[in-house]
PDB file of C-alpha atoms in Angstrom:
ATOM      1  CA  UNK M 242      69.827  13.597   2.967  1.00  0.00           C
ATOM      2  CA  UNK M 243      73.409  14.544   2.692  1.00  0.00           C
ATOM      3  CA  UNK M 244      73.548  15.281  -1.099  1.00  0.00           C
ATOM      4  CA  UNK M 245      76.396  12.379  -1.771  1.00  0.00           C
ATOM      5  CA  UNK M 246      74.751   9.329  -3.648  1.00  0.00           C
ATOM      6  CA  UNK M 247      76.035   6.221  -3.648  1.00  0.00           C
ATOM      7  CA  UNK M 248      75.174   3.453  -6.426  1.00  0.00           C
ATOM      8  CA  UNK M 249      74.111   0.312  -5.608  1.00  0.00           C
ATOM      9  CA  UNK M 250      72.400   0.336  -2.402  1.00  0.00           C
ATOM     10  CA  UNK M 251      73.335  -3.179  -2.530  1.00  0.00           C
ATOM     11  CA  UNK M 252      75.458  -5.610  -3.999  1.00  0.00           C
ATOM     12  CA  UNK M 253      76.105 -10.101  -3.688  1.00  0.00           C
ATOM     13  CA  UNK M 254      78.889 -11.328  -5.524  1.00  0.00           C
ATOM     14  CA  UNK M 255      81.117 -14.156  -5.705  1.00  0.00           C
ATOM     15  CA  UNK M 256      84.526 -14.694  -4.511  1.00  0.00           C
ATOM     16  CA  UNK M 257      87.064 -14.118  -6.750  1.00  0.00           C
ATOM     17  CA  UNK M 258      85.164 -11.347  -8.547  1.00  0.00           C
ATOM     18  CA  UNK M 259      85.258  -8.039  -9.387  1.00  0.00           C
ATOM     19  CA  UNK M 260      82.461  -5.272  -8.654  1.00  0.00           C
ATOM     20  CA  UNK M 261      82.593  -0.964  -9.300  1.00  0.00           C
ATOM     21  CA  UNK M 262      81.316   0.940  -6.488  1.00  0.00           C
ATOM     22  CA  UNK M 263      79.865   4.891  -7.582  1.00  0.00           C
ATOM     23  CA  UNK M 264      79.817   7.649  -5.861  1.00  0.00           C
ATOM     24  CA  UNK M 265      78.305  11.390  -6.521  1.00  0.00           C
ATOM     25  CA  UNK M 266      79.299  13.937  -4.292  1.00  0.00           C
ATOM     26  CA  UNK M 267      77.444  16.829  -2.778  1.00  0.00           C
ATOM     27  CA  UNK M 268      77.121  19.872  -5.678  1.00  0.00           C
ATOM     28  CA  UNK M 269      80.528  22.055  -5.301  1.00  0.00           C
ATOM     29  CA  UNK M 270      82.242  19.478  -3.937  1.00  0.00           C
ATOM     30  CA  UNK M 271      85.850  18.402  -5.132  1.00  0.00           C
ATOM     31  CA  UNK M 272      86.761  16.236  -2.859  1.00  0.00           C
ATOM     32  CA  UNK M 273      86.203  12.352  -2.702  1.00  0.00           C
ATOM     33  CA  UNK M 274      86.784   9.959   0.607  1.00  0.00           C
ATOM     34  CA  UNK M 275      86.348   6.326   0.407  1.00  0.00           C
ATOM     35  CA  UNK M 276      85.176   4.541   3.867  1.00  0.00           C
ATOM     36  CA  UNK M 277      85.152   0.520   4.713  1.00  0.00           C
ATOM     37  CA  UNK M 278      83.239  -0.336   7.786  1.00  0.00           C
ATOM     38  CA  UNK M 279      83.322  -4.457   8.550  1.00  0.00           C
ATOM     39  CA  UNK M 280      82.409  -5.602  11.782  1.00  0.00           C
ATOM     40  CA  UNK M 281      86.206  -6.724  12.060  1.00  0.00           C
ATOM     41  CA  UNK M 282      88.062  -3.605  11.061  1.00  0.00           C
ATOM     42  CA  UNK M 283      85.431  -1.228  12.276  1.00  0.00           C
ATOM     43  CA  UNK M 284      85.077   2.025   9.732  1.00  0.00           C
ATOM     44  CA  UNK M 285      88.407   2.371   8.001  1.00  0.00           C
ATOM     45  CA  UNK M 286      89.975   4.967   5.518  1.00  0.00           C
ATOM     46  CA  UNK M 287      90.456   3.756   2.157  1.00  0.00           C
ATOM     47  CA  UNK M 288      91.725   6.913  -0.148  1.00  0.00           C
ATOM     48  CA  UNK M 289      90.982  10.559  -0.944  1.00  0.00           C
ATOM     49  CA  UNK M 290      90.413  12.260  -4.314  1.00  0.00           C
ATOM     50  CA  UNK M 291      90.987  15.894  -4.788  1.00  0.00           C
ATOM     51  CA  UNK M 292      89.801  17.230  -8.111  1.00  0.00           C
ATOM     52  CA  UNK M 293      90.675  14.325  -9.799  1.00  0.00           C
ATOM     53  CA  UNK M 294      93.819  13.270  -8.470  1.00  0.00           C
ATOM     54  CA  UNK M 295      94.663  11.089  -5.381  1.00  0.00           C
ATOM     55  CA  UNK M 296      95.684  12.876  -2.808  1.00  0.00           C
ATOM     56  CA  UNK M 297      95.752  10.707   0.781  1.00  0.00           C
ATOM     57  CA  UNK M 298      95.963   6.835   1.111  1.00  0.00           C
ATOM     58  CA  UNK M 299      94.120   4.841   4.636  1.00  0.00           C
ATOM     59  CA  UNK M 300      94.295   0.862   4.410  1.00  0.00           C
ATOM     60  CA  UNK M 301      93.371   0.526   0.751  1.00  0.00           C
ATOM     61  CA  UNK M 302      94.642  -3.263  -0.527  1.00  0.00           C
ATOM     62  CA  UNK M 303      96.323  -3.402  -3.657  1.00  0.00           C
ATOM     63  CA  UNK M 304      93.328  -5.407  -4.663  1.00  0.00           C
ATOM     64  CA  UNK M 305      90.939  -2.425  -4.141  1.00  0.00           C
ATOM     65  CA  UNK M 306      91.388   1.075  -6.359  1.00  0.00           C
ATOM     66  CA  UNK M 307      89.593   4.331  -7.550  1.00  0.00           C
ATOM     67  CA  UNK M 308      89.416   7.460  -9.646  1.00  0.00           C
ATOM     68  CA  UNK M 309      87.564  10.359  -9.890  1.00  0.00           C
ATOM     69  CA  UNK M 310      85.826  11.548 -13.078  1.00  0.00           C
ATOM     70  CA  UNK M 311      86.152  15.058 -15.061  1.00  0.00           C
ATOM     71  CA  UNK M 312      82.693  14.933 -13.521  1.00  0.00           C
ATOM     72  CA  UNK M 313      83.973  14.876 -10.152  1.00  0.00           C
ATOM     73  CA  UNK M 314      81.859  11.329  -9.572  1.00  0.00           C
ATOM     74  CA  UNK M 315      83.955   9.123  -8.158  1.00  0.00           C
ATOM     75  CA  UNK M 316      84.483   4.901  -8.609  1.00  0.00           C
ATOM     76  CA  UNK M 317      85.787   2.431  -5.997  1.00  0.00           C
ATOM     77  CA  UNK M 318      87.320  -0.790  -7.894  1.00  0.00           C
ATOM     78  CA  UNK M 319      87.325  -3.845  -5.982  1.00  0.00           C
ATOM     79  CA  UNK M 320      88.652  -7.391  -7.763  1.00  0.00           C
ATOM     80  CA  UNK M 321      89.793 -10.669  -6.555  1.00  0.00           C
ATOM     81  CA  UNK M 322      87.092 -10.690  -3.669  1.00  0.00           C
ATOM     82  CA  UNK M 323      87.177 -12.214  -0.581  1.00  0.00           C
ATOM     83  CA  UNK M 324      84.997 -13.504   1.941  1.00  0.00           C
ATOM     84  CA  UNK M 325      86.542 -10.750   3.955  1.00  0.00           C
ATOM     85  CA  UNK M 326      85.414  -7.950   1.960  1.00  0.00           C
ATOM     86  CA  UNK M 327      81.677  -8.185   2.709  1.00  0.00           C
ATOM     87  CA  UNK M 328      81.477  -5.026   4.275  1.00  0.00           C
ATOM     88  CA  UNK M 329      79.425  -0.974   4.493  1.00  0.00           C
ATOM     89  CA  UNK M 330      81.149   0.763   1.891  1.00  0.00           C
ATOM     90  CA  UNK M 331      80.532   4.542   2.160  1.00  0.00           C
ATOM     91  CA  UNK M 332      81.685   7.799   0.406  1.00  0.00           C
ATOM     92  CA  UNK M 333      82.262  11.150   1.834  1.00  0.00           C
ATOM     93  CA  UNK M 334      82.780  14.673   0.385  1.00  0.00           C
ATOM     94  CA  UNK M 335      83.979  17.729   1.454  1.00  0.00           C
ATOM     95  CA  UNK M 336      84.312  20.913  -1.008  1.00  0.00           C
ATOM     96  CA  UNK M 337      88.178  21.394  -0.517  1.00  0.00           C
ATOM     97  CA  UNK M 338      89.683  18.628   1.012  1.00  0.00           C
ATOM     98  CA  UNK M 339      90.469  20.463   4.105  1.00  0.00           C
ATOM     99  CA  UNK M 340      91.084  18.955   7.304  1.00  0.00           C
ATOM    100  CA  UNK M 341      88.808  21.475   9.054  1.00  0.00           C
ATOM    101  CA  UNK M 342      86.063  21.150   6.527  1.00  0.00           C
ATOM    102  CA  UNK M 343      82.752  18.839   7.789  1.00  0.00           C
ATOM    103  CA  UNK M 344      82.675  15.147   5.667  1.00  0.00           C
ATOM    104  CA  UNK M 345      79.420  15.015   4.372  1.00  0.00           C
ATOM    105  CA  UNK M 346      78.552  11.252   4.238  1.00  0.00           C
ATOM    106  CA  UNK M 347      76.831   8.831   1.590  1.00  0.00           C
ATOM    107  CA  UNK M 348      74.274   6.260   2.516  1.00  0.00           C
ATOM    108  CA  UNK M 349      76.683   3.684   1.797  1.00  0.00           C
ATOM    109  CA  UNK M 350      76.951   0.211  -0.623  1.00  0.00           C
ATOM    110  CA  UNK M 351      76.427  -3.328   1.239  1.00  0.00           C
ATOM    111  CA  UNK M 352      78.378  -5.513  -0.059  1.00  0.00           C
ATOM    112  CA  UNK M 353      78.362  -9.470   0.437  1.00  0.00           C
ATOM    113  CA  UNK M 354      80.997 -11.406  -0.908  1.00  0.00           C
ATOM    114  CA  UNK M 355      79.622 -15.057  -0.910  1.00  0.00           C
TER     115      UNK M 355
ATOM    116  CA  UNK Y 172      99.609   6.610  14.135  1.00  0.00           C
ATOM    117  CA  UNK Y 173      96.964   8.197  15.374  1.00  0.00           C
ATOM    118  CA  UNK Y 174      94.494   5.970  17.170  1.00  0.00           C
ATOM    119  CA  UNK Y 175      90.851   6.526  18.999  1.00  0.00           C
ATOM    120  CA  UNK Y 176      89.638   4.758  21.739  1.00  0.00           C
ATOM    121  CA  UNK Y 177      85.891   4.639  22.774  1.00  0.00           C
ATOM    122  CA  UNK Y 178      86.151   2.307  25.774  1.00  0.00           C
ATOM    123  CA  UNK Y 179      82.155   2.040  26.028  1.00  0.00           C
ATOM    124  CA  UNK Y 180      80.905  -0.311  23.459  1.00  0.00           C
ATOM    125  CA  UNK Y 181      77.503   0.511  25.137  1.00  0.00           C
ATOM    126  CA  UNK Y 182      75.582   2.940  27.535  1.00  0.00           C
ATOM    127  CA  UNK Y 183      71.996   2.826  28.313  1.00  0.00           C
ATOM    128  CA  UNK Y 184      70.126   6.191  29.205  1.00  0.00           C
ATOM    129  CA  UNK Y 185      66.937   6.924  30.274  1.00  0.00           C
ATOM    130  CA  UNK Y 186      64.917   9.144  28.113  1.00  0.00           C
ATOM    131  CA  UNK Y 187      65.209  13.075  29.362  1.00  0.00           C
ATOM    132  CA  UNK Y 188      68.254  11.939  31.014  1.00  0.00           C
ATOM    133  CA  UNK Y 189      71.747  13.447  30.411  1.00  0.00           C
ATOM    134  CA  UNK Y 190      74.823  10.755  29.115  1.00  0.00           C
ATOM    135  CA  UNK Y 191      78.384  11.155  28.328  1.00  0.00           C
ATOM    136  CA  UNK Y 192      80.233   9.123  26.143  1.00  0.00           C
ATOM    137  CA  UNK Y 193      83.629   8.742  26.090  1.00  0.00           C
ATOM    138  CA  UNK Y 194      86.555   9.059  23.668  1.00  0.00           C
ATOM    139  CA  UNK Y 195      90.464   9.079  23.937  1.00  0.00           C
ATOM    140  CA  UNK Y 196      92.698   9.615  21.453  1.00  0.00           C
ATOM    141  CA  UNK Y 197      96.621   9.409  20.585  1.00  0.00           C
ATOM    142  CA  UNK Y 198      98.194  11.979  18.325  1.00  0.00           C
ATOM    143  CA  UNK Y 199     101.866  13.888  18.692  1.00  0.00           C
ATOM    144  CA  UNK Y 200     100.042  16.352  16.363  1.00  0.00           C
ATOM    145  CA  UNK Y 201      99.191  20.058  17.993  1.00  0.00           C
ATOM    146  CA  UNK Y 202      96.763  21.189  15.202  1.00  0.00           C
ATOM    147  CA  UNK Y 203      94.029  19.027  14.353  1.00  0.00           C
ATOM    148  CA  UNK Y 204      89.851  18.224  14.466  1.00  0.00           C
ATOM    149  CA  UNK Y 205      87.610  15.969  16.716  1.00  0.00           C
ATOM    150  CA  UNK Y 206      84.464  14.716  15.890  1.00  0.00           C
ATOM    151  CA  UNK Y 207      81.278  12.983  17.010  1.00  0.00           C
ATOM    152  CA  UNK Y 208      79.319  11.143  14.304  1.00  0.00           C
ATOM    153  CA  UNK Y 209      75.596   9.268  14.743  1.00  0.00           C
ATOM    154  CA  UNK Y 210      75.320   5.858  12.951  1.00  0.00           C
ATOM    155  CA  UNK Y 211      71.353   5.404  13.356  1.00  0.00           C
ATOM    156  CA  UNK Y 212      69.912   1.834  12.339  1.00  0.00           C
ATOM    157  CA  UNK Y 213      69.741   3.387   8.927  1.00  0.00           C
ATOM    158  CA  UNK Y 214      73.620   3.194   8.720  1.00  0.00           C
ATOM    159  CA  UNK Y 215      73.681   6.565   7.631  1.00  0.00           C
ATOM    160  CA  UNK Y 216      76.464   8.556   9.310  1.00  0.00           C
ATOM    161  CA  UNK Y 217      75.855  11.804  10.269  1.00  0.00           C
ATOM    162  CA  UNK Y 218      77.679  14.685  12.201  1.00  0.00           C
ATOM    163  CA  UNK Y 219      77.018  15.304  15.535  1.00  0.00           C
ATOM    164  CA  UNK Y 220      79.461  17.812  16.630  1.00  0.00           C
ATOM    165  CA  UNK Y 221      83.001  18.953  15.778  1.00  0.00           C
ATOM    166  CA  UNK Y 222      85.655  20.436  17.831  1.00  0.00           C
ATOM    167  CA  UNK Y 223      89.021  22.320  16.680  1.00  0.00           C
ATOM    168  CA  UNK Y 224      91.793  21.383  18.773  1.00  0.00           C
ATOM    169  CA  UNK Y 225      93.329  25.142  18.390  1.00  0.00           C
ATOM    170  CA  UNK Y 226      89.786  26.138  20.128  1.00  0.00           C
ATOM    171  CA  UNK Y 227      89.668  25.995  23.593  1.00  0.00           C
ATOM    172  CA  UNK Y 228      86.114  26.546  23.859  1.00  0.00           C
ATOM    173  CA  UNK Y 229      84.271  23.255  24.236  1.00  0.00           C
ATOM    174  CA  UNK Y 230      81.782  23.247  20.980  1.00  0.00           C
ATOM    175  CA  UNK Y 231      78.242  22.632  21.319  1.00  0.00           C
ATOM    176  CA  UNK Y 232      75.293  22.072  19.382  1.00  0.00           C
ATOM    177  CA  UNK Y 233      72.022  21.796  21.111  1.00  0.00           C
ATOM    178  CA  UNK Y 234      70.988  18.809  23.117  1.00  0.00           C
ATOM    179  CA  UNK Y 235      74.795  18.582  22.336  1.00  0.00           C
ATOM    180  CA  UNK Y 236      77.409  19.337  24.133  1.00  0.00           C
ATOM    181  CA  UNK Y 237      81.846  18.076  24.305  1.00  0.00           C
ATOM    182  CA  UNK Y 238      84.450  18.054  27.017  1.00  0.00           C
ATOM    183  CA  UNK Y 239      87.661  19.119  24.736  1.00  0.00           C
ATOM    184  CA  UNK Y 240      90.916  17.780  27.206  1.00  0.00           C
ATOM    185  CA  UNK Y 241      93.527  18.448  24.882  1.00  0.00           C
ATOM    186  CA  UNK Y 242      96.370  17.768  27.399  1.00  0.00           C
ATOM    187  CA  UNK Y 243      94.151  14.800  28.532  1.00  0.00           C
ATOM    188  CA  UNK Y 244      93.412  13.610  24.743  1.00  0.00           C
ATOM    189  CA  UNK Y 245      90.100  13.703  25.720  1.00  0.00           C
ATOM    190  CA  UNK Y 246      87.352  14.248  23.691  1.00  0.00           C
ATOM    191  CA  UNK Y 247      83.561  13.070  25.544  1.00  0.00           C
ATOM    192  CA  UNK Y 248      80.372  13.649  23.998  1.00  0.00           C
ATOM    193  CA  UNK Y 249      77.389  14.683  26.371  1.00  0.00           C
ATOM    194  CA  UNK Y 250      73.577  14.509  25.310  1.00  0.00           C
ATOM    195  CA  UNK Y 251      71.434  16.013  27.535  1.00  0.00           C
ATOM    196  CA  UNK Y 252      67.544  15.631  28.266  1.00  0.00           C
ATOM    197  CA  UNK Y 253      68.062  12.215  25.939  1.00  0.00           C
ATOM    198  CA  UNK Y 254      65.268  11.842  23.058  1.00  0.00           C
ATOM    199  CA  UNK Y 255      64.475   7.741  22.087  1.00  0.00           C
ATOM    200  CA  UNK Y 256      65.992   9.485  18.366  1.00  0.00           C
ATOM    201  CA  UNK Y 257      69.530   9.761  20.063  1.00  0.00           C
ATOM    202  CA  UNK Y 258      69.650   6.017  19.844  1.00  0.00           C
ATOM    203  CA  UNK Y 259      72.146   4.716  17.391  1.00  0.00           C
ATOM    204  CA  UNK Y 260      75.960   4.283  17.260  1.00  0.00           C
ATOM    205  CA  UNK Y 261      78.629   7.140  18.136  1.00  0.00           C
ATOM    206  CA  UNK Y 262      82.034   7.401  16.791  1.00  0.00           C
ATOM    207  CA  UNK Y 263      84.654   9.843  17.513  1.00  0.00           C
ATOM    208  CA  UNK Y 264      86.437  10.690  15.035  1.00  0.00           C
ATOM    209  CA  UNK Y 265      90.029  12.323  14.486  1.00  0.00           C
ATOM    210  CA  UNK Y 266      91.324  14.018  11.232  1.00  0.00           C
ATOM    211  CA  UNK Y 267      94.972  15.484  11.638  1.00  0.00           C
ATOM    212  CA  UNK Y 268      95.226  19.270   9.591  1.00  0.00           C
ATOM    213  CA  UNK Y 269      96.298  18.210   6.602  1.00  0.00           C
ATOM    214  CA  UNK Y 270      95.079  15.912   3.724  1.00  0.00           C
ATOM    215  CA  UNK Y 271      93.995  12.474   5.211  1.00  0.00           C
ATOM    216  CA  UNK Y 272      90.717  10.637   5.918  1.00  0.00           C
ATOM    217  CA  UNK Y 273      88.846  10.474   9.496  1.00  0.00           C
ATOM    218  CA  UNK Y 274      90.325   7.769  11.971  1.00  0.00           C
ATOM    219  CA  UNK Y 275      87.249   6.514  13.749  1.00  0.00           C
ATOM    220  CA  UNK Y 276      87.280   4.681  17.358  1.00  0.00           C
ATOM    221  CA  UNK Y 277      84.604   1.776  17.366  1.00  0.00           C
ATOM    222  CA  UNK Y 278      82.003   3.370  18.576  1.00  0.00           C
ATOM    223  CA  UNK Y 279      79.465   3.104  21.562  1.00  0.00           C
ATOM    224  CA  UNK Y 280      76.184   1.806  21.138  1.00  0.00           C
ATOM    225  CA  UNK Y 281      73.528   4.065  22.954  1.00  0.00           C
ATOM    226  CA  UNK Y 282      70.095   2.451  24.322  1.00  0.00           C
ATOM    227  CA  UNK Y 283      67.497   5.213  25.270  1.00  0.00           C
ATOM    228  CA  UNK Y 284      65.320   3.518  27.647  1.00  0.00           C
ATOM    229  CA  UNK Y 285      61.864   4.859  27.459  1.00  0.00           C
TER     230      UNK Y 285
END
């Protein structure tokens, strides 16, 4: 168990909709990474949270945003779905953001865009 | 960009045996981090090993063990005396000092033949 919790486990929606993906990090931790893995992009960075502010940007589609909380919990927007998006979404932490510092991983939301 | 390569998508060991995976990457950076990540069937992604590129010392962690290249942009994993709970997806991973996610390769499936 890596600390980070994800919320849900799972998720089937519809195309065209729009579904909130949470994250908790570890305890102490201020930083927030958002991962895609799809069996056609492989695992991809999305976008990084520092504290509450964005602070990097991967291959995140306009259609797809987050924030981070006062509460340092962390949400992953995703609207207008496609077929395309069924995917592994996961969420990482670290405490400062560092480069050198280890990314603890979540277990991940499954989602399936039908 | 920076890009990884893993050009195994699989390698089959037999248990107790030792296996190296292999992992290339592309970077005009001189400062950055290397790492080895486990996907098990859980999905669950969890750190293997990690490497400093300023180190020259190859890191190692066990069972676990890497051959650091850095003029080479190599970056292999080795797993000695191979346990049937080493079997699960590896990704390499690169992360450039600074703020930015991971960029993973796409991974080698490893079989641990009993």
């Amino acid at each position: 168990d890596s600390g980070v919790t994800q919320t849900p486990k799972h998720l089937i929606t519809a195309t065209g909709q729009r579904v909130t993906l949470r994250c908790s990090p570890r305890s102490g931790d201020l930083s927030v990474y958002w991962y895609q893995q799809s069996l056609d992009q492989g695992l991809q960075f999305l976008i990084q949270y520092y504290n509450g502010e964005e602070r990097a940007k991967g291959n995140i589609l306009e259609r797809f945003s987050a924030q981070q909380f006062p509460d340092l919990h962390s949400e992953l927007n995703l609207s207008s779905l496609e077929l395309g998006d069924s995917a592994l979404y996961f969420c990482a932490s670290t405490q400062q953001g560092l480069a050198r510092e280890t990314q603890y991983f979540g277990p991940g939301t499954r989602l399936l865009v039908l | 960009a920076q890009t990884v390569t893993q050009s195994q998508p699989e390698m089959s060991v037999q248990e107790a045996e030792t296996v190296t995976l292999s992992c290339t990457y592309d970077t005009s950076e001189s400062d950055y981090y290397l790492f080895w990540y486990k996907q098990p069937p859980s999905r669950q992604m969890i750190l293997v090993i990690r490497q400093e590129a300023y180190k020259q010392q190859n890191a190692t962690e066990n069972r676990f063990s890497v051959n650091f290249q850095k003029a080479a942009k190599s970056f292999s994993l080795k797993i000695s005396d191979s346990q049937l709970g080493d079997a699960a997806m590896y990704f390499c991973a690169y992360r450039r000092k600074g703020a930015d996610g991971l960029t993973f390769g796409k991974g080698t499936h490893l079989i641990i033949q009993p």
